[in-house]
PDB file of C-alpha atoms in Angstrom:
ATOM      1  CA  MET I   1      48.090  36.152  -1.644  1.00 43.00           C
ATOM      2  CA  GLU I   2      49.105  33.557  -4.894  1.00 55.00           C
ATOM      3  CA  GLY I   3      50.609  30.610  -2.648  1.00 52.00           C
ATOM      4  CA  ILE I   4      46.092  30.093  -1.317  1.00 67.00           C
ATOM      5  CA  THR I   5      44.474  29.261  -4.433  1.00 50.00           C
ATOM      6  CA  LEU I   6      43.168  25.816  -5.062  1.00 50.00           C
ATOM      7  CA  LYS I   7      41.998  24.167  -8.568  1.00 47.00           C
ATOM      8  CA  ILE I   8      39.953  20.944  -7.776  1.00 50.00           C
ATOM      9  CA  SER I   9      39.022  19.997 -11.096  1.00 48.00           C
ATOM     10  CA  GLY I  10      37.577  15.968 -11.989  1.00 50.00           C
ATOM     11  CA  THR I  11      34.941  13.941 -13.827  1.00 50.00           C
ATOM     12  CA  PHE I  12      31.695  15.058 -11.764  1.00 55.00           C
ATOM     13  CA  LYS I  13      29.850  16.159 -14.742  1.00 60.00           C
ATOM     14  CA  GLY I  14      30.093  12.212 -16.419  1.00 61.00           C
ATOM     15  CA  ALA I  15      28.933  10.641 -12.552  1.00 68.00           C
ATOM     16  CA  PHE I  16      25.875  13.154 -12.912  1.00 73.00           C
ATOM     17  CA  LYS I  17      25.036  12.489 -16.102  1.00 77.00           C
ATOM     18  CA  GLU I  18      25.223   8.527 -15.377  1.00 75.00           C
ATOM     19  CA  VAL I  19      23.000   8.642 -12.351  1.00 74.00           C
ATOM     20  CA  ALA I  20      20.368  11.050 -14.486  1.00 78.00           C
ATOM     21  CA  LYS I  21      20.986   7.850 -16.688  1.00 82.00           C
ATOM     22  CA  GLN I  22      19.497   5.533 -14.342  1.00 81.00           C
ATOM     23  CA  MET I  23      17.404   7.630 -11.936  1.00 84.00           C
ATOM     24  CA  PRO I  24      14.161   6.522 -13.411  1.00 85.00           C
ATOM     25  CA  ASN I  25      15.404   2.745 -12.971  1.00 88.00           C
ATOM     26  CA  ILE I  26      16.730   3.389  -9.835  1.00 88.00           C
ATOM     27  CA  GLU I  27      13.793   5.094  -8.961  1.00 89.00           C
ATOM     28  CA  LYS I  28      11.252   2.692 -10.100  1.00 90.00           C
ATOM     29  CA  ARG I  29      13.141  -0.157  -8.052  1.00 90.00           C
ATOM     30  CA  ALA I  30      12.743   2.093  -4.957  1.00 90.00           C
ATOM     31  CA  LEU I  31       9.262   2.913  -4.731  1.00 89.00           C
ATOM     32  CA  TYR I  32       8.341  -1.124  -5.650  1.00 92.00           C
ATOM     33  CA  HIS I  33      10.271  -1.818  -3.005  1.00 92.00           C
ATOM     34  CA  ALA I  34       8.421   0.654  -0.534  1.00 91.00           C
ATOM     35  CA  ALA I  35       5.234  -0.446  -1.812  1.00 91.00           C
ATOM     36  CA  TYR I  36       5.970  -4.019  -0.896  1.00 93.00           C
ATOM     37  CA  PHE I  37       7.032  -3.098   2.732  1.00 94.00           C
ATOM     38  CA  LEU I  38       3.782  -1.059   3.085  1.00 92.00           C
ATOM     39  CA  ARG I  39       1.360  -3.437   1.654  1.00 92.00           C
ATOM     40  CA  ASP I  40       3.223  -6.197   4.349  1.00 94.00           C
ATOM     41  CA  GLU I  41       2.432  -3.764   7.175  1.00 94.00           C
ATOM     42  CA  ILE I  42      -0.385  -2.804   6.299  1.00 93.00           C
ATOM     43  CA  ARG I  43      -1.531  -6.718   6.035  1.00 94.00           C
ATOM     44  CA  LYS I  44       0.090  -7.738   9.393  1.00 95.00           C
ATOM     45  CA  SER I  45      -2.144  -4.724  10.877  1.00 94.00           C
ATOM     46  CA  PHE I  46      -5.574  -6.261   8.793  1.00 93.00           C
ATOM     47  CA  LYS I  47      -4.605 -10.256  10.091  1.00 95.00           C
ATOM     48  CA  SER I  48      -4.042  -8.440  13.655  1.00 94.00           C
ATOM     49  CA  LYS I  49      -7.317  -6.501  13.788  1.00 93.00           C
ATOM     50  CA  LEU I  50      -9.410  -8.783  12.163  1.00 92.00           C
ATOM     51  CA  PRO I  51      -8.009 -12.371  12.950  1.00 93.00           C
ATOM     52  CA  LYS I  52      -9.474 -14.418  10.602  1.00 92.00           C
ATOM     53  CA  ALA I  53      -9.031 -12.146   7.513  1.00 91.00           C
ATOM     54  CA  ASP I  54      -6.909 -14.687   6.455  1.00 91.00           C
ATOM     55  CA  GLN I  55      -9.650 -17.554   6.269  1.00 93.00           C
ATOM     56  CA  ARG I  56     -11.012 -17.951   2.955  1.00 92.00           C
ATOM     57  CA  ASN I  57     -14.913 -18.376   2.433  1.00 91.00           C
ATOM     58  CA  PRO I  58     -16.249 -20.632   0.591  1.00 93.00           C
ATOM     59  CA  ARG I  59     -18.735 -18.089  -1.671  1.00 93.00           C
ATOM     60  CA  TYR I  60     -15.156 -16.495  -2.837  1.00 93.00           C
ATOM     61  CA  SER I  61     -11.925 -16.950  -4.498  1.00 92.00           C
ATOM     62  CA  ASP I  62      -9.689 -15.609  -2.003  1.00 91.00           C
ATOM     63  CA  THR I  63      -9.454 -14.189   1.220  1.00 92.00           C
ATOM     64  CA  LEU I  64      -9.675 -10.551   3.275  1.00 90.00           C
ATOM     65  CA  LEU I  65      -6.109  -9.975   2.962  1.00 92.00           C
ATOM     66  CA  ASP I  66      -5.568 -10.128  -0.635  1.00 91.00           C
ATOM     67  CA  ALA I  67      -7.578  -6.999  -1.081  1.00 90.00           C
ATOM     68  CA  VAL I  68      -4.595  -5.238  -0.240  1.00 90.00           C
ATOM     69  CA  GLY I  69      -2.690  -4.524  -3.204  1.00 88.00           C
ATOM     70  CA  PHE I  70      -0.390  -1.361  -5.011  1.00 88.00           C
ATOM     71  CA  SER I  71      -0.408  -0.361  -8.387  1.00 86.00           C
ATOM     72  CA  LYS I  72       1.878  -0.216 -11.356  1.00 90.00           C
ATOM     73  CA  VAL I  73       4.530   2.447 -10.830  1.00 87.00           C
ATOM     74  CA  ASP I  74       3.119   6.205 -12.716  1.00 87.00           C
ATOM     75  CA  GLY I  75       5.208   7.939 -13.523  1.00 83.00           C
ATOM     76  CA  ALA I  76       7.287   9.015  -9.557  1.00 83.00           C
ATOM     77  CA  SER I  77       3.821   6.999  -7.906  1.00 85.00           C
ATOM     78  CA  VAL I  78       2.820   3.915  -6.908  1.00 87.00           C
ATOM     79  CA  ASN I  79      -0.588   3.437  -4.808  1.00 88.00           C
ATOM     80  CA  VAL I  80      -0.748   1.265  -2.446  1.00 89.00           C
ATOM     81  CA  ASN I  81      -4.723   0.335  -1.775  1.00 87.00           C
ATOM     82  CA  ALA I  82      -7.296  -2.240   0.249  1.00 88.00           C
ATOM     83  CA  MET I  83      -9.765  -1.053  -2.290  1.00 88.00           C
ATOM     84  CA  GLY I  84      -9.822  -4.860  -3.698  1.00 86.00           C
ATOM     85  CA  ASN I  85      -9.471  -6.022  -6.502  1.00 86.00           C
ATOM     86  CA  ARG I  86     -12.499  -6.616  -9.277  1.00 85.00           C
ATOM     87  CA  LYS I  87     -12.623 -10.105  -9.890  1.00 89.00           C
ATOM     88  CA  SER I  88     -16.091 -11.461 -10.139  1.00 90.00           C
ATOM     89  CA  THR I  89     -15.503 -14.059  -8.076  1.00 91.00           C
ATOM     90  CA  SER I  90     -13.514 -11.929  -5.467  1.00 91.00           C
ATOM     91  CA  GLY I  91     -14.837 -11.086  -2.106  1.00 90.00           C
ATOM     92  CA  THR I  92     -12.145  -8.303  -1.062  1.00 90.00           C
ATOM     93  CA  TYR I  93     -14.561  -5.641  -1.291  1.00 89.00           C
ATOM     94  CA  ARG I  94     -15.667  -6.505   1.995  1.00 90.00           C
ATOM     95  CA  ALA I  95     -11.916  -4.707   2.961  1.00 90.00           C
ATOM     96  CA  ARG I  96     -13.214  -0.901   2.658  1.00 90.00           C
ATOM     97  CA  PHE I  97     -16.462  -1.990   5.018  1.00 91.00           C
ATOM     98  CA  PHE I  98     -13.827  -2.697   7.758  1.00 91.00           C
ATOM     99  CA  GLU I  99     -11.508  -0.221   7.253  1.00 91.00           C
ATOM    100  CA  ALA I 100     -14.735   2.541   7.251  1.00 91.00           C
ATOM    101  CA  GLY I 101     -17.403   0.311   8.973  1.00 92.00           C
ATOM    102  CA  THR I 102     -20.994   0.413   8.199  1.00 93.00           C
ATOM    103  CA  ARG I 103     -24.213   3.030   9.172  1.00 95.00           C
ATOM    104  CA  ASP I 104     -26.608   1.430  11.368  1.00 95.00           C
ATOM    105  CA  ARG I 105     -28.764  -1.501   9.383  1.00 95.00           C
ATOM    106  CA  TYR I 106     -32.032  -1.973  10.102  1.00 96.00           C
ATOM    107  CA  GLN I 107     -34.834  -5.045   8.644  1.00 96.00           C
ATOM    108  CA  LYS I 108     -37.305  -3.844   7.004  1.00 96.00           C
ATOM    109  CA  ARG I 109     -39.004  -6.566   5.301  1.00 96.00           C
ATOM    110  CA  HIS I 110     -39.830 -10.051   6.185  1.00 95.00           C
ATOM    111  CA  ASN I 111     -40.669 -12.819   3.529  1.00 95.00           C
ATOM    112  CA  GLY I 112     -41.398  -9.713   0.901  1.00 95.00           C
ATOM    113  CA  ILE I 113     -43.829  -8.435   4.056  1.00 96.00           C
ATOM    114  CA  LYS I 114     -43.315  -5.260   5.441  1.00 96.00           C
ATOM    115  CA  LEU I 115     -42.681  -5.372   8.628  1.00 95.00           C
ATOM    116  CA  LYS I 116     -44.629  -2.381  11.173  1.00 95.00           C
ATOM    117  CA  LYS I 117     -41.354  -1.900  12.816  1.00 96.00           C
ATOM    118  CA  LYS I 118     -37.687  -1.587  11.307  1.00 96.00           C
ATOM    119  CA  LYS I 119     -35.861  -4.473  13.488  1.00 96.00           C
ATOM    120  CA  PHE I 120     -32.317  -3.646  14.541  1.00 96.00           C
ATOM    121  CA  ILE I 121     -29.549  -5.479  12.571  1.00 95.00           C
ATOM    122  CA  GLY I 122     -26.417  -4.357  13.205  1.00 95.00           C
ATOM    123  CA  ASN I 123     -23.575  -2.553  11.742  1.00 95.00           C
ATOM    124  CA  ILE I 124     -19.940  -2.871  11.420  1.00 93.00           C
ATOM    125  CA  LYS I 125     -17.183  -0.897  13.509  1.00 94.00           C
ATOM    126  CA  PRO I 126     -14.463   0.375  12.056  1.00 93.00           C
ATOM    127  CA  THR I 127     -10.810  -0.959  12.640  1.00 93.00           C
ATOM    128  CA  ASN I 128      -9.049   1.085  10.154  1.00 91.00           C
ATOM    129  CA  PHE I 129      -6.595  -0.875  10.037  1.00 92.00           C
ATOM    130  CA  PHE I 130      -5.425   0.525   6.623  1.00 91.00           C
ATOM    131  CA  SER I 131      -4.826   4.243   8.234  1.00 90.00           C
ATOM    132  CA  SER I 132      -3.385   3.030  11.455  1.00 92.00           C
ATOM    133  CA  ALA I 133      -1.067   1.295   9.453  1.00 92.00           C
ATOM    134  CA  VAL I 134       0.473   4.270   7.162  1.00 90.00           C
ATOM    135  CA  GLN I 135       0.793   6.389   9.864  1.00 91.00           C
ATOM    136  CA  ALA I 136       3.039   3.819  11.754  1.00 93.00           C
ATOM    137  CA  ASN I 137       5.195   2.569   9.139  1.00 91.00           C
ATOM    138  CA  CYS I 138       5.290   6.701   6.606  1.00 89.00           C
ATOM    139  CA  GLY I 139       9.154   7.184   8.038  1.00 90.00           C
ATOM    140  CA  MET I 140       9.984   3.673   7.155  1.00 92.00           C
ATOM    141  CA  VAL I 141       8.742   3.478   4.045  1.00 89.00           C
ATOM    142  CA  ALA I 142      11.462   6.707   3.302  1.00 89.00           C
ATOM    143  CA  SER I 143      13.965   5.044   4.667  1.00 91.00           C
ATOM    144  CA  LYS I 144      12.877   1.488   2.757  1.00 92.00           C
ATOM    145  CA  MET I 145      13.369   4.162  -0.833  1.00 90.00           C
ATOM    146  CA  GLU I 146      16.933   5.347   0.658  1.00 91.00           C
ATOM    147  CA  GLU I 147      18.134   2.117   1.338  1.00 91.00           C
ATOM    148  CA  VAL I 148      17.671   0.981  -2.635  1.00 89.00           C
ATOM    149  CA  ILE I 149      18.607   4.587  -3.989  1.00 88.00           C
ATOM    150  CA  ALA I 150      21.789   5.158  -2.565  1.00 89.00           C
ATOM    151  CA  PRO I 151      23.816   2.027  -2.851  1.00 90.00           C
ATOM    152  CA  TYR I 152      23.201   2.399  -6.511  1.00 86.00           C
ATOM    153  CA  ILE I 153      23.981   6.796  -6.097  1.00 82.00           C
ATOM    154  CA  LYS I 154      27.247   5.004  -5.132  1.00 85.00           C
ATOM    155  CA  GLN I 155      28.233   2.231  -7.434  1.00 84.00           C
ATOM    156  CA  ILE I 156      27.458   5.027  -9.904  1.00 78.00           C
ATOM    157  CA  PHE I 157      29.983   7.512  -8.289  1.00 74.00           C
ATOM    158  CA  GLU I 158      32.393   5.104  -7.603  1.00 78.00           C
ATOM    159  CA  LYS I 159      32.576   3.584 -10.722  1.00 76.00           C
ATOM    160  CA  ASN I 160      33.133   7.148 -12.404  1.00 66.00           C
ATOM    161  CA  ILE I 161      36.219   7.794  -9.776  1.00 62.00           C
TER     162      ILE I 161
END
């Protein structure tokens, strides 16, 4: 049975070292690529459920769509959110009310005088623009990350062969 042995040798060790060295940067690029994609999809969802979200209000320096953003890469994660930014002239904090809705609100005073009977002044119904967009695009986010990672790894292995 001496003729049925096969010896395989190669430079995979070097290729794996190269991949390990470049992986943090590749991972960072993939996370940003996926975050940009998801941010744009959430903005599309917000615009479809609240058409005036892209119009400026003269009281604020930005639009409601500007509330959707993402954080810097921290380790192996990035947070995409619709909480808005904390600038003093920003009105983006209002986006969270359209996502989750508000409770029933009542007017209790008029010109500083207590009303005998509370007046119902409304509520905001939840639009769930954020959660629906995240659920719909969860699979696409993973494929977008794979799109970025695969060519880099392929390039490293081809270079070392």
